[in-house]
mmCIF file of C-alpha atoms and ligand atoms in Angstrom:
data_model
loop_
_atom_site.group_PDB
_atom_site.id
_atom_site.type_symbol
_atom_site.label_atom_id
_atom_site.label_comp_id
_atom_site.label_asym_id
_atom_site.label_seq_id
_atom_site.Cartn_x
_atom_site.Cartn_y
_atom_site.Cartn_z
ATOM 1 C CA UNK A 10 71.089 118.652 79.433
ATOM 2 C CA UNK A 11 70.867 117.265 75.328
ATOM 3 C CA UNK A 12 70.647 120.795 73.473
ATOM 4 C CA UNK A 13 68.455 119.704 70.380
ATOM 5 C CA UNK A 14 67.520 122.080 66.865
ATOM 6 C CA UNK A 15 64.500 121.164 65.291
ATOM 7 C CA UNK A 16 64.843 121.055 61.736
ATOM 8 C CA UNK A 17 61.453 121.996 59.884
ATOM 9 C CA UNK A 18 58.630 124.588 61.435
ATOM 10 C CA UNK A 19 55.932 123.204 59.505
ATOM 11 C CA UNK A 20 52.627 121.737 60.889
ATOM 12 C CA UNK A 21 54.392 118.184 62.733
ATOM 13 C CA UNK A 22 57.118 120.417 63.935
ATOM 14 C CA UNK A 23 54.955 121.539 67.413
ATOM 15 C CA UNK A 24 54.190 118.196 68.492
ATOM 16 C CA UNK A 25 58.293 117.633 68.239
ATOM 17 C CA UNK A 26 58.902 120.633 70.192
ATOM 18 C CA UNK A 27 56.161 120.999 72.806
ATOM 19 C CA UNK A 28 57.395 117.496 73.891
ATOM 20 C CA UNK A 29 61.270 118.529 73.721
ATOM 21 C CA UNK A 30 59.892 121.467 76.150
ATOM 22 C CA UNK A 31 57.931 119.339 78.567
ATOM 23 C CA UNK A 32 61.264 117.259 78.904
ATOM 24 C CA UNK A 33 63.680 118.609 81.692
ATOM 25 C CA UNK A 34 66.781 116.562 81.206
ATOM 26 C CA UNK A 35 66.641 118.520 76.863
ATOM 27 C CA UNK A 36 67.250 122.515 76.142
ATOM 28 C CA UNK A 37 65.835 123.623 73.157
ATOM 29 C CA UNK A 38 68.155 125.590 71.551
ATOM 30 C CA UNK A 39 67.379 126.278 68.451
ATOM 31 C CA UNK A 40 65.256 125.928 65.493
ATOM 32 C CA UNK A 41 65.292 126.034 61.534
ATOM 33 C CA UNK A 42 63.637 126.693 59.020
ATOM 34 C CA UNK A 43 64.601 127.443 54.909
ATOM 35 C CA UNK A 44 61.332 129.589 55.487
ATOM 36 C CA UNK A 45 62.782 132.228 57.346
ATOM 37 C CA UNK A 46 59.605 134.326 58.598
ATOM 38 C CA UNK A 47 58.442 130.643 59.792
ATOM 39 C CA UNK A 48 61.885 130.067 61.411
ATOM 40 C CA UNK A 49 60.939 133.724 63.316
ATOM 41 C CA UNK A 50 57.517 132.702 63.977
ATOM 42 C CA UNK A 51 57.996 130.341 65.597
ATOM 43 C CA UNK A 52 61.382 131.141 68.146
ATOM 44 C CA UNK A 53 58.919 134.081 69.121
ATOM 45 C CA UNK A 54 56.554 131.455 69.794
ATOM 46 C CA UNK A 55 58.785 129.246 71.426
ATOM 47 C CA UNK A 56 60.936 132.277 72.939
ATOM 48 C CA UNK A 57 63.406 130.243 71.517
ATOM 49 C CA UNK A 58 67.002 132.286 70.922
ATOM 50 C CA UNK A 59 68.597 130.283 68.626
ATOM 51 C CA UNK A 60 67.348 130.809 64.990
ATOM 52 C CA UNK A 61 68.734 129.002 61.713
ATOM 53 C CA UNK A 62 66.997 129.084 58.201
ATOM 54 C CA UNK A 63 70.404 126.359 56.961
ATOM 55 C CA UNK A 64 70.823 123.011 58.480
ATOM 56 C CA UNK A 65 74.593 122.844 57.425
ATOM 57 C CA UNK A 66 74.846 125.718 60.087
ATOM 58 C CA UNK A 67 73.001 123.560 62.761
ATOM 59 C CA UNK A 68 75.251 120.862 62.309
ATOM 60 C CA UNK A 69 78.696 123.203 62.009
ATOM 61 C CA UNK A 70 77.515 124.632 65.787
ATOM 62 C CA UNK A 71 79.392 122.478 69.104
ATOM 63 C CA UNK A 72 77.300 123.751 70.785
ATOM 64 C CA UNK A 73 74.381 121.446 69.111
ATOM 65 C CA UNK A 74 74.134 117.684 70.441
ATOM 66 C CA UNK A 75 70.845 116.073 68.714
ATOM 67 C CA UNK A 76 68.031 117.763 66.242
ATOM 68 C CA UNK A 77 64.477 116.177 64.681
ATOM 69 C CA UNK A 78 64.343 116.580 61.219
ATOM 70 C CA UNK A 79 60.618 117.221 60.163
ATOM 71 C CA UNK A 80 61.400 118.701 56.580
ATOM 72 C CA UNK A 81 60.089 117.311 53.531
ATOM 73 C CA UNK A 82 60.929 113.331 52.945
ATOM 74 C CA UNK A 83 63.314 113.626 50.413
ATOM 75 C CA UNK A 84 65.509 115.687 52.363
ATOM 76 C CA UNK A 85 65.450 113.198 55.388
ATOM 77 C CA UNK A 86 68.542 110.958 54.283
ATOM 78 C CA UNK A 87 70.750 113.623 53.255
ATOM 79 C CA UNK A 88 69.922 115.697 56.464
ATOM 80 C CA UNK A 89 70.128 112.783 58.800
ATOM 81 C CA UNK A 90 73.778 111.567 57.001
ATOM 82 C CA UNK A 91 75.026 115.343 57.115
ATOM 83 C CA UNK A 92 73.944 115.419 60.984
ATOM 84 C CA UNK A 93 75.703 111.920 61.658
ATOM 85 C CA UNK A 94 78.930 112.570 60.535
ATOM 86 C CA UNK A 95 78.615 116.067 61.826
ATOM 87 C CA UNK A 96 78.591 114.082 65.766
ATOM 88 C CA UNK A 97 74.646 115.427 66.223
ATOM 89 C CA UNK A 98 71.995 112.394 67.172
ATOM 90 C CA UNK A 99 69.035 112.560 64.687
ATOM 91 C CA UNK A 100 65.374 111.425 65.541
ATOM 92 C CA UNK A 101 63.960 111.624 61.414
ATOM 93 C CA UNK A 102 60.622 111.871 60.717
ATOM 94 C CA UNK A 103 58.810 108.925 58.735
ATOM 95 C CA UNK A 104 59.501 108.059 55.904
ATOM 96 C CA UNK A 105 64.123 107.595 57.096
ATOM 97 C CA UNK A 106 64.232 108.524 53.464
ATOM 98 C CA UNK A 107 62.296 107.856 49.761
ATOM 99 C CA UNK A 108 64.616 105.026 48.494
ATOM 100 C CA UNK A 109 66.382 101.722 49.724
ATOM 101 C CA UNK A 110 69.378 102.954 48.357
ATOM 102 C CA UNK A 111 69.650 106.175 50.792
ATOM 103 C CA UNK A 112 68.356 104.140 53.479
ATOM 104 C CA UNK A 113 71.195 102.819 53.231
ATOM 105 C CA UNK A 114 73.501 105.804 53.298
ATOM 106 C CA UNK A 115 71.748 106.730 56.796
ATOM 107 C CA UNK A 116 72.104 103.343 58.448
ATOM 108 C CA UNK A 117 75.816 103.049 57.785
ATOM 109 C CA UNK A 118 76.482 106.599 58.477
ATOM 110 C CA UNK A 119 74.840 105.739 61.777
ATOM 111 C CA UNK A 120 76.795 102.963 62.298
ATOM 112 C CA UNK A 121 80.138 104.614 61.620
ATOM 113 C CA UNK A 122 79.225 107.348 63.458
ATOM 114 C CA UNK A 123 78.344 105.456 66.722
ATOM 115 C CA UNK A 124 75.439 107.947 67.332
ATOM 116 C CA UNK A 125 71.510 107.425 67.900
ATOM 117 C CA UNK A 126 69.506 107.569 64.922
ATOM 118 C CA UNK A 127 65.609 107.266 65.326
ATOM 119 C CA UNK A 128 63.057 107.248 62.853
ATOM 120 C CA UNK A 129 60.040 108.402 63.976
ATOM 121 C CA UNK A 130 57.986 105.625 64.576
ATOM 122 C CA UNK A 131 55.861 107.490 66.972
ATOM 123 C CA UNK A 132 52.796 104.732 66.865
ATOM 124 C CA UNK A 133 55.455 102.279 68.218
ATOM 125 C CA UNK A 134 54.543 104.474 71.797
ATOM 126 C CA UNK A 135 51.273 104.978 71.614
ATOM 127 C CA UNK A 136 49.547 103.543 75.249
ATOM 128 C CA UNK A 137 47.771 100.958 73.329
ATOM 129 C CA UNK A 138 51.014 99.719 71.249
ATOM 130 C CA UNK A 139 53.101 99.095 74.237
ATOM 131 C CA UNK A 140 50.196 97.601 76.116
ATOM 132 C CA UNK A 141 49.705 94.827 73.372
ATOM 133 C CA UNK A 142 52.676 94.487 73.311
ATOM 134 C CA UNK A 143 53.287 93.914 76.842
ATOM 135 C CA UNK A 144 51.287 91.202 75.899
ATOM 136 C CA UNK A 145 52.810 89.843 72.853
ATOM 137 C CA UNK A 146 56.387 89.600 75.383
ATOM 138 C CA UNK A 147 54.417 87.236 77.663
ATOM 139 C CA UNK A 148 53.415 85.123 74.778
ATOM 140 C CA UNK A 149 49.590 85.156 75.074
ATOM 141 C CA UNK A 150 49.375 85.714 71.282
ATOM 142 C CA UNK A 151 51.623 82.924 70.532
ATOM 143 C CA UNK A 152 53.201 83.276 66.780
ATOM 144 C CA UNK A 153 51.859 85.806 64.729
ATOM 145 C CA UNK A 154 51.166 84.650 61.466
ATOM 146 C CA UNK A 155 48.649 86.993 59.647
ATOM 147 C CA UNK A 156 47.916 90.938 60.280
ATOM 148 C CA UNK A 157 46.031 93.752 58.522
ATOM 149 C CA UNK A 158 45.908 97.112 58.618
ATOM 150 C CA UNK A 159 44.227 99.826 56.470
ATOM 151 C CA UNK A 160 43.964 103.199 57.316
ATOM 152 C CA UNK A 161 41.347 104.690 54.572
ATOM 153 C CA UNK A 162 40.744 108.127 53.632
ATOM 154 C CA UNK A 163 38.363 109.760 52.420
ATOM 155 C CA UNK A 164 38.799 112.828 51.229
ATOM 156 C CA UNK A 165 43.101 114.015 53.365
ATOM 157 C CA UNK A 166 45.861 114.428 50.596
ATOM 158 C CA UNK A 167 47.515 117.213 52.354
ATOM 159 C CA UNK A 168 48.258 119.003 49.339
ATOM 160 C CA UNK A 169 52.438 120.862 48.333
ATOM 161 C CA UNK A 170 54.889 118.804 48.784
ATOM 162 C CA UNK A 171 53.178 115.641 49.786
ATOM 163 C CA UNK A 172 51.467 115.858 46.422
ATOM 164 C CA UNK A 173 55.162 116.351 44.767
ATOM 165 C CA UNK A 174 56.647 112.195 44.179
ATOM 166 C CA UNK A 175 59.485 114.213 43.695
ATOM 167 C CA UNK A 176 59.660 115.893 46.818
ATOM 168 C CA UNK A 177 57.521 113.063 48.976
ATOM 169 C CA UNK A 178 58.741 109.301 46.923
ATOM 170 C CA UNK A 179 55.169 108.620 46.655
ATOM 171 C CA UNK A 180 51.895 109.323 48.449
ATOM 172 C CA UNK A 181 49.521 107.638 51.013
ATOM 173 C CA UNK A 182 51.811 104.443 50.750
ATOM 174 C CA UNK A 183 55.130 106.191 51.850
ATOM 175 C CA UNK A 184 52.848 108.944 53.749
ATOM 176 C CA UNK A 185 50.445 106.906 56.267
ATOM 177 C CA UNK A 186 51.059 103.060 54.719
ATOM 178 C CA UNK A 187 54.908 103.310 56.999
ATOM 179 C CA UNK A 188 52.734 104.566 60.100
ATOM 180 C CA UNK A 189 50.485 101.176 59.703
ATOM 181 C CA UNK A 190 52.941 98.386 58.627
ATOM 182 C CA UNK A 191 55.423 99.003 60.652
ATOM 183 C CA UNK A 192 53.285 98.893 64.190
ATOM 184 C CA UNK A 193 51.922 95.355 63.103
ATOM 185 C CA UNK A 194 55.556 94.661 61.740
ATOM 186 C CA UNK A 195 56.935 95.797 64.935
ATOM 187 C CA UNK A 196 54.389 93.756 67.409
ATOM 188 C CA UNK A 197 54.938 90.876 64.624
ATOM 189 C CA UNK A 198 58.716 90.566 65.845
ATOM 190 C CA UNK A 199 60.681 92.485 63.306
ATOM 191 C CA UNK A 200 60.093 89.604 60.550
ATOM 192 C CA UNK A 201 62.636 89.371 57.348
ATOM 193 C CA UNK A 202 60.316 90.775 54.046
ATOM 194 C CA UNK A 203 60.626 87.957 51.940
ATOM 195 C CA UNK A 204 58.042 88.699 49.094
ATOM 196 C CA UNK A 205 55.544 91.422 48.028
ATOM 197 C CA UNK A 206 52.194 91.724 45.793
ATOM 198 C CA UNK A 207 50.704 95.696 45.579
ATOM 199 C CA UNK A 208 49.077 97.872 43.986
ATOM 200 C CA UNK A 209 48.848 101.508 43.104
ATOM 201 C CA UNK A 210 45.882 103.640 41.415
ATOM 202 C CA UNK A 211 45.109 106.989 40.745
ATOM 203 C CA UNK A 212 41.875 107.441 39.648
ATOM 204 C CA UNK A 213 40.300 109.881 42.060
ATOM 205 C CA UNK A 214 42.809 112.461 42.243
ATOM 206 C CA UNK A 215 43.244 115.120 45.096
ATOM 207 C CA UNK A 216 39.265 115.793 45.423
ATOM 208 C CA UNK A 217 40.065 119.123 46.664
ATOM 209 C CA UNK A 218 37.130 119.819 45.196
ATOM 210 C CA UNK A 219 35.203 118.431 48.154
ATOM 211 C CA UNK A 220 33.968 120.840 50.592
ATOM 212 C CA UNK A 221 32.706 120.245 54.361
ATOM 213 C CA UNK A 222 35.653 117.998 55.467
ATOM 214 C CA UNK A 223 38.572 119.253 57.192
ATOM 215 C CA UNK A 224 41.765 117.371 57.129
ATOM 216 C CA UNK A 225 45.601 117.352 57.701
ATOM 217 C CA UNK A 226 47.079 120.238 55.667
ATOM 218 C CA UNK A 227 51.154 120.849 54.770
ATOM 219 C CA UNK A 228 52.020 124.504 55.945
ATOM 220 C CA UNK A 229 52.173 124.791 52.015
ATOM 221 C CA UNK A 230 49.399 123.787 51.291
ATOM 222 C CA UNK A 231 48.994 123.671 47.561
ATOM 223 C CA UNK A 232 46.308 121.288 45.603
ATOM 224 C CA UNK A 233 47.113 122.680 42.015
ATOM 225 C CA UNK A 234 48.637 119.468 40.914
ATOM 226 C CA UNK A 235 48.986 116.050 42.396
ATOM 227 C CA UNK A 236 51.214 113.095 41.167
ATOM 228 C CA UNK A 237 51.141 110.501 43.815
ATOM 229 C CA UNK A 238 48.501 107.916 44.133
ATOM 230 C CA UNK A 239 45.639 108.191 45.951
ATOM 231 C CA UNK A 240 44.915 104.327 47.082
ATOM 232 C CA UNK A 241 47.460 101.744 47.254
ATOM 233 C CA UNK A 242 47.120 97.974 48.428
ATOM 234 C CA UNK A 243 49.521 94.756 49.222
ATOM 235 C CA UNK A 244 50.293 91.091 50.495
ATOM 236 C CA UNK A 245 53.565 91.461 52.001
ATOM 237 C CA UNK A 246 55.030 87.831 53.190
ATOM 238 C CA UNK A 247 57.406 87.692 55.238
ATOM 239 C CA UNK A 248 60.816 84.828 55.706
ATOM 240 C CA UNK A 249 58.760 83.245 58.399
ATOM 241 C CA UNK A 250 56.026 82.737 55.913
ATOM 242 C CA UNK A 251 53.946 85.582 57.712
ATOM 243 C CA UNK A 252 52.010 87.790 56.446
ATOM 244 C CA UNK A 253 50.452 91.441 56.730
ATOM 245 C CA UNK A 254 47.631 92.322 54.354
ATOM 246 C CA UNK A 255 47.889 96.505 54.056
ATOM 247 C CA UNK A 256 45.441 99.057 52.400
ATOM 248 C CA UNK A 257 45.315 103.058 52.673
ATOM 249 C CA UNK A 258 44.715 106.359 50.527
ATOM 250 C CA UNK A 259 44.712 110.144 50.845
ATOM 251 C CA UNK A 260 40.961 109.342 48.722
ATOM 252 C CA UNK A 261 38.681 106.898 47.939
ATOM 253 C CA UNK A 262 34.726 106.539 47.714
ATOM 254 C CA UNK A 263 34.836 105.271 51.176
ATOM 255 C CA UNK A 264 32.135 105.895 53.829
ATOM 256 C CA UNK A 265 33.571 106.890 56.325
ATOM 257 C CA UNK A 266 37.791 107.408 56.947
ATOM 258 C CA UNK A 267 39.162 104.215 58.946
ATOM 259 C CA UNK A 268 41.514 103.330 60.535
ATOM 260 C CA UNK A 269 42.310 99.221 61.847
ATOM 261 C CA UNK A 270 44.738 97.307 62.749
ATOM 262 C CA UNK A 271 44.835 93.247 63.597
ATOM 263 C CA UNK A 272 47.059 90.704 65.196
ATOM 264 C CA UNK A 273 46.267 87.077 64.167
ATOM 265 C CA UNK A 274 48.546 84.249 66.185
ATOM 266 C CA UNK A 275 48.017 80.890 67.050
ATOM 267 C CA UNK A 276 47.195 81.294 71.017
ATOM 268 C CA UNK A 277 44.964 84.297 70.605
ATOM 269 C CA UNK A 278 44.356 87.796 68.845
ATOM 270 C CA UNK A 279 44.226 91.290 68.710
ATOM 271 C CA UNK A 280 42.554 94.984 67.740
ATOM 272 C CA UNK A 281 45.524 97.874 67.709
ATOM 273 C CA UNK A 282 42.717 100.543 66.620
ATOM 274 C CA UNK A 283 40.188 101.315 65.762
ATOM 275 C CA UNK A 284 39.934 99.718 69.822
ATOM 276 C CA UNK A 285 42.572 97.663 71.639
ATOM 277 C CA UNK A 286 40.769 94.583 72.122
ATOM 278 C CA UNK A 287 42.416 91.045 72.992
ATOM 279 C CA UNK A 288 40.920 88.089 71.477
ATOM 280 C CA UNK A 289 41.924 85.087 73.870
ATOM 281 C CA UNK A 290 39.879 81.129 74.088
ATOM 282 C CA UNK A 291 39.926 80.053 77.842
ATOM 283 C CA UNK A 292 37.985 77.467 79.335
ATOM 284 C CA UNK A 293 36.205 76.826 75.975
ATOM 285 C CA UNK A 294 34.963 79.641 75.359
ATOM 286 C CA UNK A 295 36.337 82.545 72.868
ATOM 287 C CA UNK A 296 37.003 85.772 75.020
ATOM 288 C CA UNK A 297 36.967 89.667 73.823
ATOM 289 C CA UNK A 298 39.582 91.441 76.311
ATOM 290 C CA UNK A 299 38.938 95.423 76.876
ATOM 291 C CA UNK A 300 42.144 96.539 78.302
ATOM 292 C CA UNK A 301 40.937 99.610 80.121
ATOM 293 C CA UNK A 302 43.709 102.381 78.327
ATOM 294 C CA UNK A 303 42.546 106.313 78.498
ATOM 295 C CA UNK A 304 40.728 107.083 75.050
ATOM 296 C CA UNK A 305 42.988 108.317 72.308
ATOM 297 C CA UNK A 306 43.890 111.603 71.341
ATOM 298 C CA UNK A 307 45.483 113.393 68.256
ATOM 299 C CA UNK A 308 48.649 113.163 70.219
ATOM 300 C CA UNK A 309 47.675 109.234 71.003
ATOM 301 C CA UNK A 310 47.675 109.311 73.660
ATOM 302 C CA UNK A 311 51.122 111.136 74.600
ATOM 303 C CA UNK A 312 52.553 108.857 72.135
ATOM 304 C CA UNK A 313 55.253 112.025 70.040
ATOM 305 C CA UNK A 314 56.294 113.030 74.228
ATOM 306 C CA UNK A 315 57.365 109.333 74.886
ATOM 307 C CA UNK A 316 58.902 109.025 70.969
ATOM 308 C CA UNK A 317 60.835 112.437 72.897
ATOM 309 C CA UNK A 318 61.644 110.738 75.353
ATOM 310 C CA UNK A 319 63.294 107.856 74.792
ATOM 311 C CA UNK A 320 65.238 110.457 72.244
ATOM 312 C CA UNK A 321 66.770 111.731 75.069
ATOM 313 C CA UNK A 322 67.071 109.093 76.788
ATOM 314 C CA UNK A 323 69.483 107.209 74.794
ATOM 315 C CA UNK A 324 71.087 110.135 73.242
ATOM 316 C CA UNK A 325 71.981 110.531 77.299
ATOM 317 C CA UNK A 326 72.765 106.940 77.795
ATOM 318 C CA UNK A 327 74.075 105.397 74.731
ATOM 319 C CA UNK A 328 71.330 103.824 73.368
ATOM 320 C CA UNK A 329 69.803 101.061 71.379
ATOM 321 C CA UNK A 330 67.563 103.777 69.532
ATOM 322 C CA UNK A 331 64.027 102.287 70.104
ATOM 323 C CA UNK A 332 63.563 102.744 66.172
ATOM 324 C CA UNK A 333 67.194 102.262 64.684
ATOM 325 C CA UNK A 334 68.080 103.327 60.609
ATOM 326 C CA UNK A 335 68.217 99.216 60.295
ATOM 327 C CA UNK A 336 64.342 99.345 60.852
ATOM 328 C CA UNK A 337 63.699 102.027 58.436
ATOM 329 C CA UNK A 338 65.703 100.100 55.855
ATOM 330 C CA UNK A 339 63.432 97.188 56.305
ATOM 331 C CA UNK A 340 60.346 99.171 56.385
ATOM 332 C CA UNK A 341 61.636 101.272 53.157
ATOM 333 C CA UNK A 342 62.022 98.096 51.770
ATOM 334 C CA UNK A 343 58.210 97.276 51.999
ATOM 335 C CA UNK A 344 57.341 99.990 50.371
ATOM 336 C CA UNK A 345 59.730 100.010 47.697
ATOM 337 C CA UNK A 346 58.782 96.768 46.571
ATOM 338 C CA UNK A 347 55.337 97.260 46.781
ATOM 339 C CA UNK A 348 55.722 100.480 44.549
ATOM 340 C CA UNK A 349 57.665 97.862 42.172
ATOM 341 C CA UNK A 350 54.813 95.549 42.448
ATOM 342 C CA UNK A 351 52.180 97.545 41.255
ATOM 343 C CA UNK A 352 54.831 98.874 38.411
ATOM 344 C CA UNK A 353 55.966 95.474 37.875
ATOM 345 C CA UNK A 354 52.912 93.746 37.818
ATOM 346 C CA UNK A 355 53.706 90.982 39.542
ATOM 347 C CA UNK A 356 55.183 89.466 42.869
ATOM 348 C CA UNK A 357 58.361 91.101 43.574
ATOM 349 C CA UNK A 358 60.748 88.586 45.362
ATOM 350 C CA UNK A 359 62.968 90.274 48.025
HETATM 351 N N1 NAD B 8 54.665 111.464 62.461
HETATM 352 C C1 NAD B 8 53.531 112.016 62.299
HETATM 353 O O1 NAD B 8 52.252 111.086 63.000
HETATM 354 C C2 NAD B 8 53.932 112.882 61.082
HETATM 355 C C3 NAD B 8 52.703 112.991 60.505
HETATM 356 C C4 NAD B 8 52.499 114.589 59.572
HETATM 357 C C5 NAD B 8 53.928 114.510 58.827
HETATM 358 N N2 NAD B 8 55.338 114.051 59.511
HETATM 359 C C6 NAD B 8 56.398 113.915 58.957
HETATM 360 O O2 NAD B 8 56.959 115.267 59.634
HETATM 361 C C7 NAD B 8 57.817 116.299 58.399
HETATM 362 C C8 NAD B 8 56.914 117.171 57.579
HETATM 363 O O3 NAD B 8 55.959 117.182 57.615
HETATM 364 P P1 NAD B 8 54.806 118.422 57.873
HETATM 365 O O4 NAD B 8 53.737 118.077 57.449
HETATM 366 O O5 NAD B 8 55.118 119.845 59.106
HETATM 367 O O6 NAD B 8 55.167 119.277 56.482
HETATM 368 P P2 NAD B 8 54.979 120.993 56.491
HETATM 369 O O7 NAD B 8 55.743 121.141 55.156
HETATM 370 O O8 NAD B 8 53.367 121.270 57.360
HETATM 371 O O9 NAD B 8 56.509 121.457 56.926
HETATM 372 C C9 NAD B 8 58.048 120.790 56.508
HETATM 373 C C10 NAD B 8 58.728 122.194 56.773
HETATM 374 O O10 NAD B 8 60.053 121.884 56.317
HETATM 375 C C11 NAD B 8 60.840 122.699 56.193
HETATM 376 N N3 NAD B 8 61.687 122.650 54.989
HETATM 377 C C12 NAD B 8 61.795 121.304 53.868
HETATM 378 N N4 NAD B 8 62.977 121.633 53.745
HETATM 379 C C13 NAD B 8 63.738 122.217 54.388
HETATM 380 C C14 NAD B 8 65.297 121.844 54.264
HETATM 381 N N5 NAD B 8 66.044 121.459 53.507
HETATM 382 N N6 NAD B 8 66.280 122.744 55.319
HETATM 383 C C15 NAD B 8 65.077 123.683 56.336
HETATM 384 N N7 NAD B 8 63.730 123.194 55.736
HETATM 385 C C16 NAD B 8 63.143 122.884 55.164
HETATM 386 C C17 NAD B 8 59.446 123.505 54.765
HETATM 387 O O11 NAD B 8 59.546 125.123 54.324
HETATM 388 C C18 NAD B 8 58.785 123.196 56.069
HETATM 389 O O12 NAD B 8 58.444 124.968 56.869
HETATM 390 C C19 NAD B 8 57.509 114.707 56.764
HETATM 391 O O13 NAD B 8 58.331 114.037 56.633
HETATM 392 C C20 NAD B 8 56.335 114.683 57.102
HETATM 393 O O14 NAD B 8 56.314 113.305 56.193
HETATM 394 C C21 NAD B 8 55.330 112.769 60.684
#
């Protein structure tokens, strides 16, 4: 049995907790949040006995094998390094860190410790991504040389720490962009990034005055302050000359919320979102092929369960990690590069 403690018991933690409870090889050993009342309430809800308010006590316990880190972005790298050095396996929510420098420290700690470090790139475990990957692995798309990813919210600033740049590292780019950039980058074969052009804008603010539309909120929702961007876009070029175009927003005058991811290869193309679709060519005819999979649900078709199962398996068998620190580091180079390109008003070479 793998004994796990979940650290950070806000909105996303339930997905981790429920998935650990459903895994027969895992014992949900304890729960930790610096908000003691929240920790006690969650412990009562899930019937967990060990309650912590300081992650250091979790790391110091010889009974704990692994941790899920579901705290603010600012704490990810520090908690991950301390957990790894204490001999724990780590599943850390995305983004791995707030800067490239921090991500390098985590990658170093993971290498030195030999423990599993998995970044919470949950979308890799979605049925749509896994089915598409199986076609890509069979070379049905050929060389993927272009991809486009877009996740646009009209009103979707989660408030609280998410909109405090000091604790989040940024807005929709580091929060949502990390997911869709990783999905495309992973399916493109994880090419090394070469150059980035990008822009971030903050013209609309958090639009918290808008009524009649609900959206994801931090556990300690507070809309009174907002220091993050509300839109980011970028063109990312890789060493193999493939490229990825991306845009993400918390606030935008767009007709409706949108999510799309498209990949284009020398033999075929694909849409990962909004619905899985393959674009093929046969007998001088273009075919739009719809793989039949379950419709998308809130947990991305059990992707959280598959992510947690993969983490537990890696911890119990010695790996490899399905989303290692090196992947988190490469993504941080891209995210930081986009912010830098926007600030410096020029293409950044990496
Ligand atoms: N994979 C996904 O789809 C997904 C979705 C939402 C959020 N997330 C990520 O999950 C993380 C948490 O997001 P959330 O929406 O649950 O936030 P949240 O604000 O709802 O919860 C964060 C919790 O962490 C606690 N916390 C913060 N620092 C702590 C520390 N040092 N020690 C102990 N507790 C601490 C807070 O008290 C709070 O209860 C973020 O990194 C976010 O990017 C991932």
